[in-house]
């Protein structure tokens, strides 16, 4: 930042301290416009970046957000600035300065991700940006918004997403654990991220067994001697077992194995059909080469939109209604809770070659 711009920011800082927010905002816009007129994007960036932070941290979300959007649209996009670490750093610092309830933040997030998709490596947006946005929404308890971003985030996103889903699950009925676990596992598989899907299920299961030690005591290990992967079979939660075995089967790409797994768990999968059928069909194509009919558009992203999970549809998948963060909600189409008074025989999958 040049000495001239530093003086400009210092003067506006004094105005903000005196409560002259409107005057500071307007002067920052006028000064920026001069730099933009001469295509001096670096100077315009310095003014807008520092000015937006100054106003946002003073609680002026509208004015600060306006300058933040100017930075994105008039500098980053018009100047075709690449999505590199320094450019991301500025935007993420501004993002964290937004007040929670500032309406401009939503537009800023949308346009920031759009910029990163156009001038970054991935069309769906930069993973680090998705991670930071998702983490903020998770901390604020905005589950629907959080999961849409965390699914497209970094490896660090998976534990956050799974923990969010577990917290959400604890506000619902006990037998719905697999449904909530699937909200991270299946979307991660749909975007081709097996590692994060595995981390998410492991995190969710760890929370579940820590809070319910009787589940761990009643479970039985199932290990793959060749791969070294191990999991546990839970007698009262067959759909959770299905998710675990699906993750073991996915890297093999064996369509027969996938069909065998689906056939064995068919009596239980019918309970989750409304939630999982489209996702599993696409997973069958992505991971196991089982083609499904196409009817134009982008069915994968259409399905992802419904799996992630139509916020207006109620709880996880909208079976029977319900809302995130609300109390216990009765839902149809899900397995009934298993009795815990007696130890059930361990439900075993068929003799599948998972090694």
Short mmCIF file of C-alpha atoms in Angstrom, two decimals:
data_model
loop_
_atom_site.label_atom_id
_atom_site.label_comp_id
_atom_site.label_asym_id
_atom_site.label_seq_id
_atom_site.Cartn_x
_atom_site.Cartn_y
_atom_site.Cartn_z
CA UNK A 1 0.00 0.00 0.00
CA UNK A 2 1.41 3.37 -1.04
CA UNK A 3 1.93 6.22 1.42
CA UNK A 4 -0.82 8.18 -0.37
CA UNK A 5 -3.37 5.43 0.10
CA UNK A 6 -2.26 4.90 3.69
CA UNK A 7 -3.06 8.56 4.39
CA UNK A 8 -6.44 8.16 2.68
CA UNK A 9 -7.31 5.19 4.87
CA UNK A 10 -6.11 7.01 7.99
CA UNK A 11 -8.40 9.98 7.22
CA UNK A 12 -11.39 7.71 6.68
CA UNK A 13 -10.56 5.87 9.88
CA UNK A 14 -10.90 9.16 11.74
CA UNK A 15 -14.27 9.80 10.12
CA UNK A 16 -15.47 6.33 11.13
CA UNK A 17 -14.27 6.89 14.69
CA UNK A 18 -16.34 10.10 14.74
CA UNK A 19 -19.39 8.22 13.48
CA UNK A 20 -19.34 9.80 10.02
CA UNK A 21 -19.92 6.46 8.31
CA UNK A 22 -21.79 7.74 5.27
CA UNK A 23 -19.15 10.35 4.46
CA UNK A 24 -16.34 7.81 4.80
CA UNK A 25 -18.18 5.35 2.58
CA UNK A 26 -18.85 7.89 -0.16
CA UNK A 27 -15.31 9.25 -0.17
CA UNK A 28 -13.88 5.75 -0.43
CA UNK A 29 -16.13 5.07 -3.43
CA UNK A 30 -15.11 8.32 -5.15
CA UNK A 31 -11.40 7.68 -4.60
CA UNK A 32 -11.74 4.13 -5.87
CA UNK A 33 -13.58 5.27 -8.99
CA UNK A 34 -10.62 7.46 -9.94
CA UNK A 35 -8.25 4.53 -9.72
CA UNK A 36 -10.62 2.28 -11.65
CA UNK A 37 -10.99 4.88 -14.41
CA UNK A 38 -7.26 4.66 -15.03
CA UNK A 39 -7.29 0.85 -14.62
CA UNK A 40 -5.06 1.12 -11.55
CA UNK A 41 -6.47 -2.06 -10.05
CA UNK A 42 -3.77 -2.43 -7.41
CA UNK A 43 -4.52 0.95 -5.86
CA UNK A 44 -8.27 0.38 -6.13
CA UNK A 45 -7.78 -2.93 -4.36
CA UNK A 46 -5.87 -1.32 -1.50
CA UNK A 47 -8.60 1.27 -0.96
CA UNK A 48 -11.51 -1.16 -1.20
CA UNK A 49 -9.91 -3.91 0.87
CA UNK A 50 -8.92 -1.61 3.74
CA UNK A 51 -12.05 0.50 3.46
CA UNK A 52 -14.43 -2.44 3.56
CA UNK A 53 -12.69 -3.89 6.63
CA UNK A 54 -12.79 -0.50 8.32
CA UNK A 55 -16.55 -0.18 7.88
CA UNK A 56 -17.43 -3.82 8.53
CA UNK A 57 -15.50 -3.81 11.80
CA UNK A 58 -17.35 -0.66 12.77
CA UNK A 59 -20.63 -2.55 12.37
CA UNK A 60 -21.50 -0.91 9.06
CA UNK A 61 -22.40 -4.07 7.18
CA UNK A 62 -24.20 -2.39 4.29
CA UNK A 63 -21.48 0.14 3.51
CA UNK A 64 -18.65 -2.30 4.12
CA UNK A 65 -20.41 -4.94 2.05
CA UNK A 66 -20.85 -2.47 -0.80
CA UNK A 67 -17.09 -1.85 -0.91
CA UNK A 68 -16.41 -5.58 -0.66
CA UNK A 69 -18.62 -6.22 -3.69
CA UNK A 70 -16.87 -3.42 -5.57
CA UNK A 71 -13.57 -5.14 -4.83
CA UNK A 72 -14.88 -8.41 -6.23
CA UNK A 73 -16.66 -7.09 -9.30
CA UNK A 74 -14.62 -4.05 -10.33
CA UNK A 75 -11.15 -5.29 -9.41
CA UNK A 76 -11.04 -9.08 -9.16
CA UNK A 77 -13.42 -9.89 -12.01
CA UNK A 78 -12.87 -6.96 -14.38
CA UNK A 79 -9.14 -7.09 -13.74
CA UNK A 80 -9.21 -10.89 -14.21
CA UNK A 81 -7.24 -11.48 -11.03
CA UNK A 82 -6.41 -15.12 -10.51
CA UNK A 83 -7.67 -17.13 -7.57
CA UNK A 84 -4.30 -17.29 -5.79
CA UNK A 85 -3.47 -17.37 -2.09
CA UNK A 86 -3.06 -13.61 -1.63
CA UNK A 87 -6.26 -12.72 -3.46
CA UNK A 88 -8.18 -15.36 -1.48
CA UNK A 89 -6.68 -14.12 1.78
CA UNK A 90 -8.13 -10.63 1.31
CA UNK A 91 -11.60 -11.93 0.52
CA UNK A 92 -11.65 -14.41 3.38
CA UNK A 93 -10.56 -11.72 5.83
CA UNK A 94 -13.44 -9.57 4.62
CA UNK A 95 -15.81 -12.53 4.87
CA UNK A 96 -14.95 -13.08 8.52
CA UNK A 97 -15.53 -9.36 9.22
CA UNK A 98 -19.16 -9.46 8.05
CA UNK A 99 -21.82 -9.30 10.77
CA UNK A 100 -23.78 -12.55 10.91
CA UNK A 101 -27.11 -11.07 9.86
CA UNK A 102 -25.84 -8.69 7.16
CA UNK A 103 -27.84 -9.44 3.96
CA UNK A 104 -24.94 -8.38 1.72
CA UNK A 105 -22.85 -11.30 2.99
CA UNK A 106 -24.91 -13.84 1.04
CA UNK A 107 -24.26 -12.02 -2.23
CA UNK A 108 -20.59 -11.60 -1.35
CA UNK A 109 -20.25 -15.34 -0.75
CA UNK A 110 -22.01 -16.19 -4.01
CA UNK A 111 -19.91 -13.83 -6.10
CA UNK A 112 -16.67 -14.82 -4.35
CA UNK A 113 -17.27 -18.46 -5.22
CA UNK A 114 -18.28 -17.53 -8.76
CA UNK A 115 -15.01 -15.59 -9.17
CA UNK A 116 -12.98 -18.51 -7.84
CA UNK A 117 -14.74 -20.83 -10.27
CA UNK A 118 -14.04 -18.60 -13.27
CA UNK A 119 -10.45 -17.70 -12.43
CA UNK A 120 -9.43 -20.69 -10.34
CA UNK A 121 -8.74 -24.34 -11.00
CA UNK A 122 -12.20 -25.77 -10.28
CA UNK A 123 -15.43 -24.64 -11.92
CA UNK A 124 -17.41 -25.46 -8.77
CA UNK A 125 -15.30 -22.99 -6.77
CA UNK A 126 -12.14 -23.00 -4.71
CA UNK A 127 -12.17 -25.68 -1.97
CA UNK A 128 -10.56 -23.41 0.63
CA UNK A 129 -13.21 -20.76 0.08
CA UNK A 130 -15.97 -23.37 0.32
CA UNK A 131 -14.38 -24.66 3.53
CA UNK A 132 -14.22 -21.25 5.20
CA UNK A 133 -17.77 -20.37 4.17
CA UNK A 134 -19.08 -23.74 5.32
CA UNK A 135 -17.23 -23.49 8.62
CA UNK A 136 -18.82 -20.11 9.34
CA UNK A 137 -22.30 -21.44 8.59
CA UNK A 138 -21.64 -24.52 10.74
CA UNK A 139 -20.58 -22.33 13.67
CA UNK A 140 -23.75 -20.32 13.24
CA UNK A 141 -25.91 -23.45 13.17
CA UNK A 142 -26.97 -22.97 9.55
CA UNK A 143 -26.86 -26.64 8.61
CA UNK A 144 -28.25 -26.48 5.07
CA UNK A 145 -25.90 -23.68 4.01
CA UNK A 146 -22.94 -25.29 5.75
CA UNK A 147 -23.27 -28.69 4.09
CA UNK A 148 -23.56 -27.23 0.59
CA UNK A 149 -20.12 -25.69 1.00
CA UNK A 150 -18.34 -28.23 3.20
CA UNK A 151 -19.05 -31.03 0.71
CA UNK A 152 -16.98 -29.04 -1.82
CA UNK A 153 -14.34 -28.01 0.70
CA UNK A 154 -10.97 -29.38 1.84
CA UNK A 155 -10.06 -32.56 3.76
CA UNK A 156 -10.54 -30.51 6.94
CA UNK A 157 -14.20 -30.00 6.01
CA UNK A 158 -15.27 -33.63 6.50
CA UNK A 159 -14.98 -33.79 10.33
CA UNK A 160 -16.78 -30.45 10.64
CA UNK A 161 -19.62 -31.63 8.40
CA UNK A 162 -19.98 -35.00 10.12
CA UNK A 163 -19.94 -33.37 13.56
CA UNK A 164 -22.60 -30.91 12.41
CA UNK A 165 -24.75 -33.80 11.21
CA UNK A 166 -24.26 -35.68 14.46
CA UNK A 167 -25.32 -32.64 16.49
CA UNK A 168 -28.35 -32.31 14.23
CA UNK A 169 -29.09 -36.02 14.65
CA UNK A 170 -29.13 -35.75 18.46
CA UNK A 171 -32.17 -33.48 18.14
CA UNK A 172 -34.07 -36.20 16.28
CA UNK A 173 -35.04 -39.84 16.81
CA UNK A 174 -32.31 -42.38 17.70
CA UNK A 175 -33.00 -44.77 14.81
CA UNK A 176 -32.24 -42.06 12.22
CA UNK A 177 -28.45 -42.17 12.71
CA UNK A 178 -27.75 -43.62 9.21
CA UNK A 179 -29.91 -40.97 7.57
CA UNK A 180 -27.92 -38.16 9.14
CA UNK A 181 -24.59 -39.92 8.49
CA UNK A 182 -25.55 -40.27 4.83
CA UNK A 183 -25.90 -36.51 4.44
CA UNK A 184 -22.11 -36.27 4.30
CA UNK A 185 -21.12 -39.76 3.10
CA UNK A 186 -23.26 -39.91 -0.05
CA UNK A 187 -22.58 -36.36 -1.31
CA UNK A 188 -18.84 -36.86 -0.85
CA UNK A 189 -19.06 -40.01 -2.97
CA UNK A 190 -21.07 -38.11 -5.56
CA UNK A 191 -18.27 -35.57 -6.01
CA UNK A 192 -15.69 -38.37 -6.16
CA UNK A 193 -14.18 -37.76 -2.74
CA UNK A 194 -13.83 -41.18 -1.14
CA UNK A 195 -11.30 -40.01 1.46
CA UNK A 196 -13.64 -37.36 2.87
CA UNK A 197 -16.60 -39.76 2.75
CA UNK A 198 -14.60 -42.22 4.84
CA UNK A 199 -13.48 -39.52 7.28
CA UNK A 200 -17.05 -38.28 7.64
CA UNK A 201 -18.45 -41.72 8.44
CA UNK A 202 -15.62 -42.44 10.86
CA UNK A 203 -16.23 -39.13 12.64
CA UNK A 204 -19.98 -39.65 12.85
CA UNK A 205 -19.59 -43.23 14.11
CA UNK A 206 -17.05 -42.11 16.70
CA UNK A 207 -19.51 -39.54 18.07
CA UNK A 208 -22.26 -42.16 18.05
CA UNK A 209 -20.33 -44.83 19.96
CA UNK A 210 -18.86 -42.32 22.41
CA UNK A 211 -22.34 -41.12 23.32
CA UNK A 212 -23.80 -44.65 23.22
CA UNK A 213 -21.14 -47.06 24.54
CA UNK A 214 -23.63 -49.94 24.49
CA UNK A 215 -23.51 -49.82 20.68
CA UNK A 216 -19.78 -50.40 20.70
CA UNK A 217 -20.15 -53.25 23.18
CA UNK A 218 -22.75 -54.96 20.98
CA UNK A 219 -20.81 -54.47 17.74
CA UNK A 220 -18.40 -56.81 16.03
CA UNK A 221 -15.29 -55.96 13.96
CA UNK A 222 -15.12 -56.71 10.27
CA UNK A 223 -11.65 -56.42 8.77
CA UNK A 224 -10.10 -56.60 5.32
CA UNK A 225 -6.83 -58.49 5.65
CA UNK A 226 -5.43 -57.27 2.33
CA UNK A 227 -6.29 -53.57 2.58
CA UNK A 228 -5.93 -53.28 6.33
CA UNK A 229 -9.24 -51.41 6.52
CA UNK A 230 -11.44 -52.27 9.49
CA UNK A 231 -14.97 -51.32 10.46
CA UNK A 232 -17.59 -52.43 12.91
CA UNK A 233 -20.94 -54.08 12.27
CA UNK A 234 -23.77 -52.78 14.44
CA UNK A 235 -26.66 -55.24 14.94
CA UNK A 236 -29.29 -52.55 15.38
CA UNK A 237 -28.15 -50.17 12.59
CA UNK A 238 -28.05 -52.07 9.27
CA UNK A 239 -28.09 -48.95 7.10
CA UNK A 240 -24.98 -47.67 8.86
CA UNK A 241 -23.35 -50.99 8.04
CA UNK A 242 -24.41 -50.53 4.42
CA UNK A 243 -22.64 -47.16 4.27
CA UNK A 244 -19.46 -48.68 5.70
CA UNK A 245 -19.44 -51.55 3.21
CA UNK A 246 -20.24 -49.16 0.37
CA UNK A 247 -17.08 -47.21 1.19
CA UNK A 248 -15.04 -50.41 1.19
CA UNK A 249 -16.53 -51.51 -2.14
CA UNK A 250 -16.27 -48.17 -3.99
CA UNK A 251 -12.55 -48.22 -4.88
CA UNK A 252 -12.86 -51.74 -6.31
CA UNK A 253 -15.30 -50.55 -8.99
CA UNK A 254 -16.95 -53.99 -9.18
CA UNK A 255 -20.56 -53.65 -10.35
CA UNK A 256 -21.37 -57.20 -9.22
CA UNK A 257 -20.19 -56.36 -5.72
CA UNK A 258 -22.33 -53.21 -5.64
CA UNK A 259 -25.41 -55.12 -6.80
CA UNK A 260 -24.76 -57.87 -4.27
CA UNK A 261 -24.47 -55.31 -1.48
CA UNK A 262 -27.68 -53.57 -2.57
CA UNK A 263 -29.53 -56.88 -2.79
CA UNK A 264 -28.49 -57.99 0.67
CA UNK A 265 -29.57 -54.71 2.25
CA UNK A 266 -32.69 -54.28 0.08
CA UNK A 267 -35.13 -54.86 2.99
CA UNK A 268 -33.53 -51.94 4.82
CA UNK A 269 -32.81 -49.72 1.81
CA UNK A 270 -36.51 -49.57 0.96
CA UNK A 271 -36.97 -47.58 4.17
CA UNK A 272 -34.56 -44.93 2.86
CA UNK A 273 -35.58 -45.16 -0.78
CA UNK A 274 -37.05 -41.66 -0.95
CA UNK A 275 -33.77 -40.24 0.33
CA UNK A 276 -31.11 -42.46 -1.17
CA UNK A 277 -32.38 -43.92 -4.45
CA UNK A 278 -31.16 -41.15 -6.77
CA UNK A 279 -27.88 -40.83 -4.91
CA UNK A 280 -27.18 -44.56 -5.04
CA UNK A 281 -28.05 -44.71 -8.73
CA UNK A 282 -25.49 -42.00 -9.45
CA UNK A 283 -22.93 -43.62 -7.14
CA UNK A 284 -23.50 -46.85 -9.05
CA UNK A 285 -22.56 -45.05 -12.25
CA UNK A 286 -19.65 -43.00 -10.87
CA UNK A 287 -17.95 -45.74 -8.88
CA UNK A 288 -19.19 -49.00 -10.41
CA UNK A 289 -19.87 -48.17 -14.06
CA UNK A 290 -23.60 -48.93 -13.95
CA UNK A 291 -25.12 -46.54 -16.49
CA UNK A 292 -28.36 -44.72 -15.77
CA UNK A 293 -30.63 -43.01 -18.37
CA UNK A 294 -29.97 -39.35 -19.12
CA UNK A 295 -32.70 -36.85 -19.97
CA UNK A 296 -30.78 -33.64 -20.58
CA UNK A 297 -29.55 -31.06 -18.10
CA UNK A 298 -27.03 -32.04 -15.47
CA UNK A 299 -28.70 -34.84 -13.48
CA UNK A 300 -25.81 -35.18 -11.05
CA UNK A 301 -26.07 -31.57 -9.93
CA UNK A 302 -29.87 -31.71 -10.01
CA UNK A 303 -29.72 -34.71 -7.71
CA UNK A 304 -27.08 -33.05 -5.52
CA UNK A 305 -29.43 -30.11 -5.21
CA UNK A 306 -32.15 -32.34 -3.81
CA UNK A 307 -29.77 -34.37 -1.68
CA UNK A 308 -28.20 -31.26 -0.19
CA UNK A 309 -31.08 -31.45 0.58
CA UNK A 310 -33.57 -28.84 -0.40
CA UNK A 311 -33.71 -26.56 2.60
CA UNK A 312 -37.40 -25.97 2.06
CA UNK A 313 -38.15 -29.66 2.40
CA UNK A 314 -37.65 -30.02 6.15
CA UNK A 315 -35.10 -32.24 7.86
CA UNK A 316 -32.59 -34.67 6.36
CA UNK A 317 -34.24 -35.66 3.13
CA UNK A 318 -37.65 -34.37 4.19
CA UNK A 319 -39.25 -37.70 4.98
CA UNK A 320 -42.27 -36.71 7.00
CA UNK A 321 -41.19 -33.11 7.53
CA UNK A 322 -39.25 -31.60 10.39
CA UNK A 323 -36.74 -28.78 10.68
CA UNK A 324 -33.10 -28.46 11.37
CA UNK A 325 -32.48 -27.50 14.95
CA UNK A 326 -36.01 -28.28 16.07
CA UNK A 327 -37.20 -30.87 18.53
CA UNK A 328 -37.96 -34.54 17.90
CA UNK A 329 -39.93 -35.09 14.75
CA UNK A 330 -41.84 -38.17 13.70
CA UNK A 331 -40.81 -39.42 10.28
CA UNK A 332 -42.02 -42.28 8.12
CA UNK A 333 -39.94 -44.51 5.89
CA UNK A 334 -37.10 -45.10 8.34
CA UNK A 335 -36.06 -48.21 10.28
CA UNK A 336 -37.66 -48.65 13.67
CA UNK A 337 -35.42 -48.47 16.73
CA UNK A 338 -34.10 -51.89 17.71
CA UNK A 339 -34.74 -53.13 21.28
CA UNK A 340 -31.71 -52.59 23.50
CA UNK A 341 -32.73 -54.90 26.36
CA UNK A 342 -31.34 -58.03 24.71
CA UNK A 343 -28.30 -58.57 22.55
CA UNK A 344 -29.23 -59.23 18.94
CA UNK A 345 -27.35 -61.60 16.72
CA UNK A 346 -24.84 -59.70 14.59
CA UNK A 347 -26.27 -59.01 11.17
CA UNK A 348 -23.64 -60.16 8.67
CA UNK A 349 -23.25 -59.08 5.06
CA UNK A 350 -22.93 -61.77 2.41
CA UNK A 351 -19.52 -63.29 1.77
CA UNK A 352 -18.24 -60.48 -0.41
CA UNK A 353 -14.63 -60.19 -1.48
CA UNK A 354 -13.73 -56.78 -0.12
CA UNK A 355 -9.98 -57.41 -0.09
#
